[in-house]
Coordinates of C-alpha atoms in Angstrom, one line a residue:
X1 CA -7.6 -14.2 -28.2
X2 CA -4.2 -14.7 -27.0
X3 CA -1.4 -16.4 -28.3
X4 CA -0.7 -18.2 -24.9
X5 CA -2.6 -21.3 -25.2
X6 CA -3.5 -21.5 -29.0
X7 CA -0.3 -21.5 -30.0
X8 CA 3.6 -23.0 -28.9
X9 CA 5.6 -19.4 -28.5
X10 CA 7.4 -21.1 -25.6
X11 CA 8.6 -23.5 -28.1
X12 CA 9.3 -21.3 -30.7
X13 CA 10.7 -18.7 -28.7
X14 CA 13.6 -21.1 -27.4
X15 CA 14.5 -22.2 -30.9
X16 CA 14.4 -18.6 -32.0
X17 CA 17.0 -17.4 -29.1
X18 CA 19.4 -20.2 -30.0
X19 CA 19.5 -19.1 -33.5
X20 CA 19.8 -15.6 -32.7
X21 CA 23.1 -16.5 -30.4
X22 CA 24.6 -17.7 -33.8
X23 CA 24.5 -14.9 -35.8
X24 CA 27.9 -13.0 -36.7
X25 CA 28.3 -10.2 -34.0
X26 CA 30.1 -7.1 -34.4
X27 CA 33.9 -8.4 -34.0
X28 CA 33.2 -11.2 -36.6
X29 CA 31.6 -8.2 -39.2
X30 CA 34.8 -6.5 -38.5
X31 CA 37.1 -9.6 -39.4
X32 CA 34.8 -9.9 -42.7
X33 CA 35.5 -6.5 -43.9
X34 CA 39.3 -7.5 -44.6
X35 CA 38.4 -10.3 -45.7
X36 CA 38.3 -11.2 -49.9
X37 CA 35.0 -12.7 -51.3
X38 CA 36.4 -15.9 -51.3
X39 CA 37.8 -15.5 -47.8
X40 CA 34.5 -14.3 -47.0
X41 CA 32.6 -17.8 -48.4
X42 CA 35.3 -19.9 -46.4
X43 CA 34.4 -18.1 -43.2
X44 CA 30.7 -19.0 -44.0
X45 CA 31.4 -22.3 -45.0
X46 CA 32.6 -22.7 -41.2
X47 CA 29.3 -21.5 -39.6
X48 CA 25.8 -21.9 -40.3
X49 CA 26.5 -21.5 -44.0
X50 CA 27.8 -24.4 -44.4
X51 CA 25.1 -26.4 -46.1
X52 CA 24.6 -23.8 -48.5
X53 CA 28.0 -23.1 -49.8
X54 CA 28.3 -27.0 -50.4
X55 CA 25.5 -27.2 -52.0
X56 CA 26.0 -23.9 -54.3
X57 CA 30.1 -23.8 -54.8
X58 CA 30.1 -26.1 -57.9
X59 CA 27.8 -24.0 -59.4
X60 CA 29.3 -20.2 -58.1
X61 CA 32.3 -18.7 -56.7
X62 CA 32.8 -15.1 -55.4
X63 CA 30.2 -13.3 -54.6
X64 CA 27.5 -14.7 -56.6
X65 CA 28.5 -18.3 -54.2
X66 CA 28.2 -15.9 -51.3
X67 CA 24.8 -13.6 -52.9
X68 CA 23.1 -17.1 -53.3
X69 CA 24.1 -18.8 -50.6
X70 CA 22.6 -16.0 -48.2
X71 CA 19.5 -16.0 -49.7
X72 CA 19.0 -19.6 -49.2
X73 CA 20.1 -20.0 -46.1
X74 CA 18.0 -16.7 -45.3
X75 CA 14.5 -18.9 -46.9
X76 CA 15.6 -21.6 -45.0
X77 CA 15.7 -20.0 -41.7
X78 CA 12.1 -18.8 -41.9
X79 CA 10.4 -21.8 -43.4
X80 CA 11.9 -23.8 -40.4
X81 CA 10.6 -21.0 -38.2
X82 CA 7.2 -21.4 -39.6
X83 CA 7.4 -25.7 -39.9
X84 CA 7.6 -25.2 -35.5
X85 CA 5.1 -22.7 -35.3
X86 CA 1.2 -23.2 -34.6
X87 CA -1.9 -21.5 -34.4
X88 CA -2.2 -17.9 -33.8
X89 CA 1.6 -17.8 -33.9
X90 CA 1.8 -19.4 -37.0
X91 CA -0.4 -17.0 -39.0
X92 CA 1.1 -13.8 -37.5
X93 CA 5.0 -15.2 -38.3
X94 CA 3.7 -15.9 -42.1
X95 CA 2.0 -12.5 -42.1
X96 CA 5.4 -11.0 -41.2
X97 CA 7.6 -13.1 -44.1
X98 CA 5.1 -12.3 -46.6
X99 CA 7.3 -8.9 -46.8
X100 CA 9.9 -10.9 -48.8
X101 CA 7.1 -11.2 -51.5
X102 CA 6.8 -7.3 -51.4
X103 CA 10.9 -7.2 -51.8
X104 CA 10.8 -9.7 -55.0
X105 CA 7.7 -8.0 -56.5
X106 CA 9.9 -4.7 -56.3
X107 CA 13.4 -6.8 -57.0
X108 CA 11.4 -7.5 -59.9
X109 CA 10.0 -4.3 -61.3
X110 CA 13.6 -2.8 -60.3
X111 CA 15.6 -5.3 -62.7
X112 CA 12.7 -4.7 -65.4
X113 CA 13.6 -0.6 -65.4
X114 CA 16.8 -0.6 -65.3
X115 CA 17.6 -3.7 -67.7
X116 CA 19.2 -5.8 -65.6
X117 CA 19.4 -9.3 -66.8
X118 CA 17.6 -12.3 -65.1
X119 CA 20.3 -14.2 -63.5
X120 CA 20.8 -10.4 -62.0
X121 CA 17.4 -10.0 -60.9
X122 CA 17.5 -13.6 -59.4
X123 CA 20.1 -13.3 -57.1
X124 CA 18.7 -10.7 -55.5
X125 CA 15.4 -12.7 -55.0
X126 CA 14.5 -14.0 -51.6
X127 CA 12.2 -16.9 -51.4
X128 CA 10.6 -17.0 -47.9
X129 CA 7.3 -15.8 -48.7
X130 CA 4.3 -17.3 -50.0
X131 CA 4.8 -17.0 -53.4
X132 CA 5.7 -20.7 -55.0
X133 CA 8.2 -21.3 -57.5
X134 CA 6.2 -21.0 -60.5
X135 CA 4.9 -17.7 -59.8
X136 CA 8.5 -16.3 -59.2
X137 CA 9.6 -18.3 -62.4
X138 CA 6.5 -16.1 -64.4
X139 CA 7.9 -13.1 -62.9
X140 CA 11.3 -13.6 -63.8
X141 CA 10.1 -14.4 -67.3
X142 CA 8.1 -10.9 -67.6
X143 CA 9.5 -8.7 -70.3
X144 CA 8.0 -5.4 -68.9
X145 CA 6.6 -4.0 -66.2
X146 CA 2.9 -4.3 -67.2
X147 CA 3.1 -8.1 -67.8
X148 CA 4.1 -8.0 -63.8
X149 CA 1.5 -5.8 -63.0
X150 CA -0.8 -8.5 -65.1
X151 CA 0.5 -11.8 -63.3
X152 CA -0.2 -10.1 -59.9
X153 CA -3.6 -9.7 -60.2
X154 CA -4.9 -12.6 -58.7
X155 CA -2.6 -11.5 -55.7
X156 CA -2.5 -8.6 -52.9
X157 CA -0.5 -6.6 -54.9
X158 CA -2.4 -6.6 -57.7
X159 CA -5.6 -3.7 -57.4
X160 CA -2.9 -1.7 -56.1
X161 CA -0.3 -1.7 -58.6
X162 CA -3.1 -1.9 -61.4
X163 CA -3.5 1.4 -60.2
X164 CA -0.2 2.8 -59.8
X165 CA 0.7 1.6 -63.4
X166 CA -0.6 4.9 -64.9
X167 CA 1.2 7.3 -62.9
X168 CA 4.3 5.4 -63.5
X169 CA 3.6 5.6 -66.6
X170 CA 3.1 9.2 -66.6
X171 CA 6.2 10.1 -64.2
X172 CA 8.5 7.5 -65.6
X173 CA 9.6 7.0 -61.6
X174 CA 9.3 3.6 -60.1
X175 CA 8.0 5.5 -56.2
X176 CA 4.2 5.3 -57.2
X177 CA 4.8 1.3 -57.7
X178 CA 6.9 0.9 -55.0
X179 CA 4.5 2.2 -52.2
X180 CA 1.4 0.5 -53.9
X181 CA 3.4 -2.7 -52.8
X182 CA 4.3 -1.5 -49.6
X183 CA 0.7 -0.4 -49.0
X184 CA -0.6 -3.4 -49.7
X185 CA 1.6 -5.4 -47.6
X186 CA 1.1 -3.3 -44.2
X187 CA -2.5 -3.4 -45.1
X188 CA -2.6 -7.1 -45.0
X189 CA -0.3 -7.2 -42.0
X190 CA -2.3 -5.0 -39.8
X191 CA -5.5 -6.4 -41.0
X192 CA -7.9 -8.3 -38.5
X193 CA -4.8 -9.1 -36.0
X194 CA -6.2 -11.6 -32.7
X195 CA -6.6 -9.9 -29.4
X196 CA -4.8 -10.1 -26.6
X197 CA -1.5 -8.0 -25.2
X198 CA 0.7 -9.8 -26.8
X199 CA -0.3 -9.2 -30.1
X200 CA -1.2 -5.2 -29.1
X201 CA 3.0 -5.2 -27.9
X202 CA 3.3 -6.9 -31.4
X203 CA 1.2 -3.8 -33.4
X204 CA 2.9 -1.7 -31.4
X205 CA 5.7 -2.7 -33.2
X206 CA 4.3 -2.5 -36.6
X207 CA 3.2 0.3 -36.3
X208 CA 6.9 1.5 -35.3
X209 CA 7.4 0.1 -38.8
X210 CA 5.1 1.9 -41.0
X211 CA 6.0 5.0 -39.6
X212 CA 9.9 4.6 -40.5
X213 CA 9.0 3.3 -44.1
X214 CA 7.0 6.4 -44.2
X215 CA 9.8 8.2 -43.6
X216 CA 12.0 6.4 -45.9
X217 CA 9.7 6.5 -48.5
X218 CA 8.8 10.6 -48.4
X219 CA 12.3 11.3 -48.3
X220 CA 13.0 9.2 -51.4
X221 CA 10.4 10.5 -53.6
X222 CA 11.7 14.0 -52.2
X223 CA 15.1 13.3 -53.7
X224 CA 13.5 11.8 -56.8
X225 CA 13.1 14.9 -58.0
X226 CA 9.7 14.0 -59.5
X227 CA 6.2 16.7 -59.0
X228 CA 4.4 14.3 -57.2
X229 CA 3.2 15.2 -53.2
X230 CA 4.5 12.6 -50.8
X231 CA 0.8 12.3 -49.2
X232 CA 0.1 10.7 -52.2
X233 CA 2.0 7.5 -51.1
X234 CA 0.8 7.4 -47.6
X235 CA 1.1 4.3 -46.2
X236 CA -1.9 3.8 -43.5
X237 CA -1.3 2.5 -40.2
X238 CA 1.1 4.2 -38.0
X239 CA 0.9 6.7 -35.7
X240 CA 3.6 9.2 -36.2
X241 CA 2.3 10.9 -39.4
X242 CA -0.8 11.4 -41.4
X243 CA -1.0 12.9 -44.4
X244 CA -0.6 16.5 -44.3
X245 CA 2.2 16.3 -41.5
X246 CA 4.1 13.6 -44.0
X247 CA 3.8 16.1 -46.6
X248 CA 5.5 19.1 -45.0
X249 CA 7.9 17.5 -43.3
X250 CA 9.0 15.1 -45.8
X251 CA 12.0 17.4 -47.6
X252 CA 13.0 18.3 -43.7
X253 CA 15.5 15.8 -42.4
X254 CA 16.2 17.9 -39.4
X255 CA 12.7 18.7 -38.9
X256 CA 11.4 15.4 -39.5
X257 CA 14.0 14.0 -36.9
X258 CA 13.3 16.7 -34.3
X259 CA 9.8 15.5 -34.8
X260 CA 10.2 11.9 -34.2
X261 CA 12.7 13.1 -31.4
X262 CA 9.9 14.9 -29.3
X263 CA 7.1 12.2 -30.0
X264 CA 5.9 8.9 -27.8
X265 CA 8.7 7.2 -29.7
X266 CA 11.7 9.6 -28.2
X267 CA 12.1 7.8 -25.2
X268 CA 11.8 4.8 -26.7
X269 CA 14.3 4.4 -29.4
X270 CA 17.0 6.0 -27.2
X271 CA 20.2 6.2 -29.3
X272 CA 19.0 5.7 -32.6
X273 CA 17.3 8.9 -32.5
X274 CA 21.3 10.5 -31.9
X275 CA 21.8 8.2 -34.9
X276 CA 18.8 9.9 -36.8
X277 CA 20.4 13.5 -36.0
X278 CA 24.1 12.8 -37.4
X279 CA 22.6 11.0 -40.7
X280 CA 23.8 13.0 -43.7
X281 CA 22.6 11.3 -46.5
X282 CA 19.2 9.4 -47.5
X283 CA 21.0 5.6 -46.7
X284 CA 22.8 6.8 -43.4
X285 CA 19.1 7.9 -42.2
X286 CA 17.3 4.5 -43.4
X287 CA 20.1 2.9 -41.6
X288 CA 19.5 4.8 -39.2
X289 CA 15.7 3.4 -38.8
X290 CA 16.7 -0.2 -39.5
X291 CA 18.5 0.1 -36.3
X292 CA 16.2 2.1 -34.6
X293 CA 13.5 -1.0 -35.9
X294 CA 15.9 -3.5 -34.7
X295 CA 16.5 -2.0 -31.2
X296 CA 12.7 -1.1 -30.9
X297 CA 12.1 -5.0 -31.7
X298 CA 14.5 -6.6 -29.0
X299 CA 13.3 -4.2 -26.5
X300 CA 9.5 -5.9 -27.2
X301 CA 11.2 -9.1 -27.0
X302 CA 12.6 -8.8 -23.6
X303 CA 9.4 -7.2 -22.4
X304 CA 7.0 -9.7 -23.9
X305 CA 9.0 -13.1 -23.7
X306 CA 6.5 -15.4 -24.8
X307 CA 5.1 -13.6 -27.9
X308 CA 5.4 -13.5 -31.4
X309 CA 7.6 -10.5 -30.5
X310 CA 11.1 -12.2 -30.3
X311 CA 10.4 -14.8 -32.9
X312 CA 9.9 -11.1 -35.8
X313 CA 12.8 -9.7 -33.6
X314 CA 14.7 -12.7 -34.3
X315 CA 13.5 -12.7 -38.2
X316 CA 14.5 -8.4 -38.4
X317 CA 18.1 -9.7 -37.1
X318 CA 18.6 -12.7 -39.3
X319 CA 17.5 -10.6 -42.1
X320 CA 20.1 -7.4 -41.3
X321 CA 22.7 -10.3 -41.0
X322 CA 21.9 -11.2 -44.2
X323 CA 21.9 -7.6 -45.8
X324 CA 25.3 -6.5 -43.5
X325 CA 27.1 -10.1 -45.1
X326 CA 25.6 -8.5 -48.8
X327 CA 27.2 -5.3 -48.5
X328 CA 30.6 -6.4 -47.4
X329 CA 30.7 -9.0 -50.2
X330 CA 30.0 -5.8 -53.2
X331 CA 31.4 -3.8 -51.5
X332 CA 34.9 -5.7 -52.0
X333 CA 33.2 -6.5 -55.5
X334 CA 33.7 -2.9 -56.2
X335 CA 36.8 -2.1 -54.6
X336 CA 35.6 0.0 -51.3
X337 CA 37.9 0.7 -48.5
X338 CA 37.7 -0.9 -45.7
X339 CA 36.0 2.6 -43.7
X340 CA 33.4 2.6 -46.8
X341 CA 32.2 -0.6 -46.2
X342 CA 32.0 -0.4 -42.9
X343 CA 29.8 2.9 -43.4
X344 CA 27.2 0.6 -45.4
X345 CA 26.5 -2.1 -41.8
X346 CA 23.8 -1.9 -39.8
X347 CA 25.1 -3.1 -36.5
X348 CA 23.2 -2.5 -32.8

């Protein structure tokens, strides 16, 4: 089955490509870094922000105005994508968006562990999946982690994490809840996908993905400290790793990038990979892969122009817009330098 005929990615595609000319580039991130939070909410106010910092500046200022305002205009974005999709198209874009439920469900269990408090947690939620209202109102209402666990069960994520519950609960580390969400939600993504090249350029890229989040993930749990063998967590569906290789290279980061360095995706993700060498920490080398994703997705894009491709390469950049905006707006928040902030962007 291809998407060419069962769908509108000609339509979609153009829409897609005129958003993506609107997002910030790298001289605007620059002239945001020296700019306060409430510099930073005027600048928004004067692009595509606009609607939302109306809307939201009677009820916040600072960077609450700007942490909500982002997140709505971020759900926004993607339900219009999905209102002009159709078809084949349609069901492989809400695939894709259902990761924001994976990000709220673990926004969620995060806030829950660490006692953060519910306007806290909330801000941080992004609703552009398929969860409705009053299933994120329930989870913001949970008082523990098992009541999460129990109003997920009718869902994806909820065989999964009924699972993981007693090794959190034995470890006290959030990791064996984390991946059960993540493996659910690549396991629904990958999951009985339509034929056709398109969508095979489209695995292709997912399967790009799972093997960074892989790589993300081992290396967490590795710095976690906690007795528990990174195989464990496995996510299925990429091609880079399985089990055992995960395993030994997973407390290696020179290893593991020399790996990645001399496999099929070498030649592929080009600079990144020189990015991947010079990471010296766990967030300069997921960084690292969020570019290496993003690059990975626009070259897809330009090779497969009417495709579901650019419309997810379009979603990954709107999204990193979204999380580069975030960082600069805490980061002033908590008094960073300029150079500090600057460290914390993902920009290709």
């Amino acid at each position: 089955m291809s998407l060419v005929g069962s769908s509108n990615p000609e339509y979609v595609v153009a829409r897609v490509r005129a958003r993506r000319g609107n997002l910030y580039s790298t001289e605007e991130y620059r002239k945001i870094t020296r700019m306060s939070p409430a510099e930073i909410a005027r600048f928004m106010e004067e692009s595509t922000y606009e609607t939302e910092i109306n809307a939201l500046g009677s009820k916040h200022g600072g960077v609450d105005l700007i942490e909500y305002a982002l997140n709505a205009n971020l759900a926004k974005q993607f339900e219009q994508v999905l209102d002009w999709s159709e078809g084949n198209l349609y069901d492989l874009v809400a695939r894709y968006l259902r990761k924001f439920d994976a990000w709220n469900v673990k926004t969620v269990i995060r806030g829950i562990y660490t006692d953060a408090g519910r306007d806290a947690v909330e801000q941080d939620l992004i609703r552009a999946g398929e969860f409705d209202d009053r299933l994120i109102r329930r989870l913001l209402e949970a008082e523990s982690i098992e009541a999460v666990v129990e109003i997920l069960e009718e869902t994806i994520y909820g065989e999964p994490l009924a699972a993981a519950f007693e090794e959190y609960e034995e470890t006290g580390v959030l990791v064996p809840l984390e991946n059960a969400v993540d493996r659910a939600f690549y396991e629904h993504l990958l999951g009985n996908l339509p034929r056709g090249e398109p969508v095979r350029q489209y695995e292709a890229f997912l399967k790009v993905e799972v093997d960074f989040r892989n790589a993300d993930n081992a290396l967490r749990l590795a710095r976690s400290g906690a007795d528990i063998d990174p195989a464990e967590y496995f996510i299925e569906g990429g091609d880079l790793f399985d089990r055992e290789t995960l395993s030994r290279l997973a407390r290696d980061l020179d290893e593991l990038v020399d790996y990645i360095a001399d496999s099929d995706y070498g030649d592929e993700l080009g600079p990144a990979l020189r990015e991947l060498e010079e990471a010296d920490s766990l967030i300069a080398f997921e960084h690292a892969t969020d570019a290496a994703l993003l690059k990975y997705g626009d070259r897809l894009g330009t090779l497969h122009p009417v495709s579901v491709t650019p419309v997810i390469s379009y979603i990954l950049a709107k999204e990193r817009e979204v999380e580069n905006i975030r960082a600069i707006a805490r980061g002033k928040e908590a008094g960073l330098s300029t150079d500090e902030i600057e460290s914390e962007l993902v920009i290709t």
